[in-house]
Short mmCIF file of N, CA and C in Angstrom, two decimals:
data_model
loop_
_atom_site.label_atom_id
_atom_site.label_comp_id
_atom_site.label_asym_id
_atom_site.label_seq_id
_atom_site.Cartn_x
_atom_site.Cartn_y
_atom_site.Cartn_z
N UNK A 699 -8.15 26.54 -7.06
CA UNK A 699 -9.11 26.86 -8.08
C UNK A 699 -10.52 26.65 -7.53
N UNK A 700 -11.12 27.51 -7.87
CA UNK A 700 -13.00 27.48 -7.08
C UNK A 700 -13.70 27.68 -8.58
N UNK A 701 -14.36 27.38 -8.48
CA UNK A 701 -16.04 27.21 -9.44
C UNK A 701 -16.33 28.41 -9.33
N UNK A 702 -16.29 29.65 -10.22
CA UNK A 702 -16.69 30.57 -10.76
C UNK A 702 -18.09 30.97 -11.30
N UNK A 703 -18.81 30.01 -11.26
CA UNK A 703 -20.30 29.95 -11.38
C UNK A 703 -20.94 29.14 -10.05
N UNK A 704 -20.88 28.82 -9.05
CA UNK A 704 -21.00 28.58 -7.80
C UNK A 704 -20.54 29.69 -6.99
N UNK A 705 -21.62 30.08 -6.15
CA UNK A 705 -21.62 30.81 -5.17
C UNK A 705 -20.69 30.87 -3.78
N UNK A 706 -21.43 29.25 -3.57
CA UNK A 706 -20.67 29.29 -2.34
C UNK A 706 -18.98 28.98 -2.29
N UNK A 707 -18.12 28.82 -3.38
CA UNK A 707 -16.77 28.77 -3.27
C UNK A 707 -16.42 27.47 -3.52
N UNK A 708 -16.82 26.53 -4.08
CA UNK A 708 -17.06 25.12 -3.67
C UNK A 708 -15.52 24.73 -5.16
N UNK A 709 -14.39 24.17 -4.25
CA UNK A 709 -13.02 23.72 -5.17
C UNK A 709 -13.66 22.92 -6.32
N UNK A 710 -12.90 23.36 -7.13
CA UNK A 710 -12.96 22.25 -8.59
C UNK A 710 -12.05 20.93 -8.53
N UNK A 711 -12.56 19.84 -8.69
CA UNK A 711 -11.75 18.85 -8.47
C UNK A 711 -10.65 18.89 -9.78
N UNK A 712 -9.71 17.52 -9.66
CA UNK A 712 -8.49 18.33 -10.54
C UNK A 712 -8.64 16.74 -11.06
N UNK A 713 -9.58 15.72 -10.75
CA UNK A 713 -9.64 14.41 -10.93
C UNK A 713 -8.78 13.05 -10.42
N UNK A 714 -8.49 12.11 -11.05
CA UNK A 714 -8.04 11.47 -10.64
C UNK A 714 -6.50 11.73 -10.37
N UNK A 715 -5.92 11.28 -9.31
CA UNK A 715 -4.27 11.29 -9.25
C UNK A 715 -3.35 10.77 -10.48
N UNK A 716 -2.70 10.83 -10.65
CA UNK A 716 -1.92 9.50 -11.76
C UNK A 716 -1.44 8.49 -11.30
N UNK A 717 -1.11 8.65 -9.97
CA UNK A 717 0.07 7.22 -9.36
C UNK A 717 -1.42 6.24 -8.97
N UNK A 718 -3.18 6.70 -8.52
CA UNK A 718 -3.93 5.72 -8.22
C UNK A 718 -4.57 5.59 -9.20
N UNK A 719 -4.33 6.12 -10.23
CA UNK A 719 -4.50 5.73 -12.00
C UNK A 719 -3.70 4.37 -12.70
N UNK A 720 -2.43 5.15 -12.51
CA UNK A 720 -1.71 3.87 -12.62
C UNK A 720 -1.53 2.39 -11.86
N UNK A 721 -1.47 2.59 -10.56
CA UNK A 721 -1.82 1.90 -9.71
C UNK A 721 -3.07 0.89 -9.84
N UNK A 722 -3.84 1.62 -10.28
CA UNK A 722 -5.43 0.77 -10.55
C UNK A 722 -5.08 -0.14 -12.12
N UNK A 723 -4.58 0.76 -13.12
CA UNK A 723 -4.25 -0.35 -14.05
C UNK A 723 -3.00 -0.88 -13.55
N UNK A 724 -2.23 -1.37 -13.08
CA UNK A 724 -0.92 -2.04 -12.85
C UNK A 724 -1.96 -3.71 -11.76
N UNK A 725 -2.81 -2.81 -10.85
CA UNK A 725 -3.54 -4.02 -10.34
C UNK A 725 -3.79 -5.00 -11.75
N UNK A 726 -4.78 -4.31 -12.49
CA UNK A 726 -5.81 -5.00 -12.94
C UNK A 726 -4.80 -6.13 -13.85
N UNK A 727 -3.61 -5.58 -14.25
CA UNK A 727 -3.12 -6.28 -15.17
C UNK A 727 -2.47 -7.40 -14.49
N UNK A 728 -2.09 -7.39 -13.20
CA UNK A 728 -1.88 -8.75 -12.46
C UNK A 728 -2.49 -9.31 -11.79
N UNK A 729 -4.27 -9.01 -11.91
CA UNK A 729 -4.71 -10.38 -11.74
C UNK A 729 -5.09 -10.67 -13.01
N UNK A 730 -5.05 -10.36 -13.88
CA UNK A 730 -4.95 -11.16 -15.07
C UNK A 730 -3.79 -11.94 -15.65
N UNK A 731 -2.51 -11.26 -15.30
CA UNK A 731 -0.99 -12.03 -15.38
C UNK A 731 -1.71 -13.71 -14.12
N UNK A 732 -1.66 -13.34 -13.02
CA UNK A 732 -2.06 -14.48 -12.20
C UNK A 732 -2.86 -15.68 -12.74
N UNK A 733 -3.47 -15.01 -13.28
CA UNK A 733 -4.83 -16.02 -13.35
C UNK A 733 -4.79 -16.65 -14.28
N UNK A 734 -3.93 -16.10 -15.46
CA UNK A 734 -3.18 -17.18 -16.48
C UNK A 734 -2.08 -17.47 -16.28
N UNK A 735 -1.49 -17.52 -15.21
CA UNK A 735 0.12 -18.43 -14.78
C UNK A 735 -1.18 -19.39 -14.16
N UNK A 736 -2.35 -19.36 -13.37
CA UNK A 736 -2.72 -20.35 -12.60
C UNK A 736 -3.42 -21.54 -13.34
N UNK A 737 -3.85 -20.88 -14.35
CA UNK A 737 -4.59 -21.67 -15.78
C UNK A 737 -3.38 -22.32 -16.26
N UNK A 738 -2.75 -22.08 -16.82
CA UNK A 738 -1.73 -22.87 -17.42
C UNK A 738 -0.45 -23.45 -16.62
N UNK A 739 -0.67 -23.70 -15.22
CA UNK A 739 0.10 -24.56 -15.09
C UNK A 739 -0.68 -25.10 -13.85
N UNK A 740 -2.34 -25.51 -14.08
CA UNK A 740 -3.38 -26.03 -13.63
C UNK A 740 -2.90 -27.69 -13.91
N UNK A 741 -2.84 -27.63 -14.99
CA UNK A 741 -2.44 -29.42 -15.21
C UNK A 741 -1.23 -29.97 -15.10
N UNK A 742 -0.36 -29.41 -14.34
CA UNK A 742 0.99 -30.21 -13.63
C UNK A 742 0.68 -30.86 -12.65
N UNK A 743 1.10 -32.18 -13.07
CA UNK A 743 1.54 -33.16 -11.49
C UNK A 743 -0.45 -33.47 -11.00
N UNK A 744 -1.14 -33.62 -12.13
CA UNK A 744 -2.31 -34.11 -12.17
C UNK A 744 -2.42 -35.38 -13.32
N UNK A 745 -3.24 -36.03 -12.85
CA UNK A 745 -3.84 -37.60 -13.09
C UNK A 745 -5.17 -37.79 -13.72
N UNK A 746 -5.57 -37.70 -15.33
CA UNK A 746 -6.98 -38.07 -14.82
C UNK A 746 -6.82 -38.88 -15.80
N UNK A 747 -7.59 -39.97 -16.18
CA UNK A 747 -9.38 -39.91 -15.75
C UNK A 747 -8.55 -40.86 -13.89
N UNK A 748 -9.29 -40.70 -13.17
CA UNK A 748 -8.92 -41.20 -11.62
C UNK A 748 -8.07 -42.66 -11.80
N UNK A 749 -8.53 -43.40 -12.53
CA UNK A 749 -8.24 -44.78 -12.49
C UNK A 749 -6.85 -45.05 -12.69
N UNK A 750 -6.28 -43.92 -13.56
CA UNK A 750 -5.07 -43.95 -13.29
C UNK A 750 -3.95 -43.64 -12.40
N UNK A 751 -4.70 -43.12 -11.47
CA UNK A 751 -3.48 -42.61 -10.20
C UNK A 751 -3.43 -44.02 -9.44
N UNK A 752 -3.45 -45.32 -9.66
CA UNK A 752 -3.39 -46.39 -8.94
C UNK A 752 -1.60 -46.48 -9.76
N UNK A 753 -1.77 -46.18 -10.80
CA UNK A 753 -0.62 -46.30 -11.67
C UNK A 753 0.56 -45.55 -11.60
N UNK A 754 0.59 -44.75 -10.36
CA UNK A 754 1.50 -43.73 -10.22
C UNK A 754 2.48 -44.83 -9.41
N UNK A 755 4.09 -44.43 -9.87
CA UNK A 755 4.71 -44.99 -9.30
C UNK A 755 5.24 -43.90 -7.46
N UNK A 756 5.26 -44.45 -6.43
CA UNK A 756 5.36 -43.68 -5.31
C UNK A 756 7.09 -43.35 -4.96
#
């Protein structure tokens, strides 16, 4: 397909693909899956306020 009001012949783009459509949302949605598995299981096998990790049994 060419541009019919352009002279020089110049292709009409057909836009984005679907698989780097999908692809781009399938990213986006796992670093957001990630980043709340990393948030919520941020406070395992942590100690605070400090004074208490003297209290950890080894």
């Amino acid at each position: 397909m060419y541009d019919l009001e352009d002279d020089r012949g110049v292709p009409i783009s057909s836009g984005i693909p679907k698989l780097v459509l999908w692809a781009g949302i399938a990213g986006v949605v796992l670093i957001f899956v990630i980043a709340g598995m990393v948030v919520g299981t941020s406070g395992n096998n942590h100690v605070w306020p400090a004074e208490n990790t003297l209290n950890i049994k080894l």
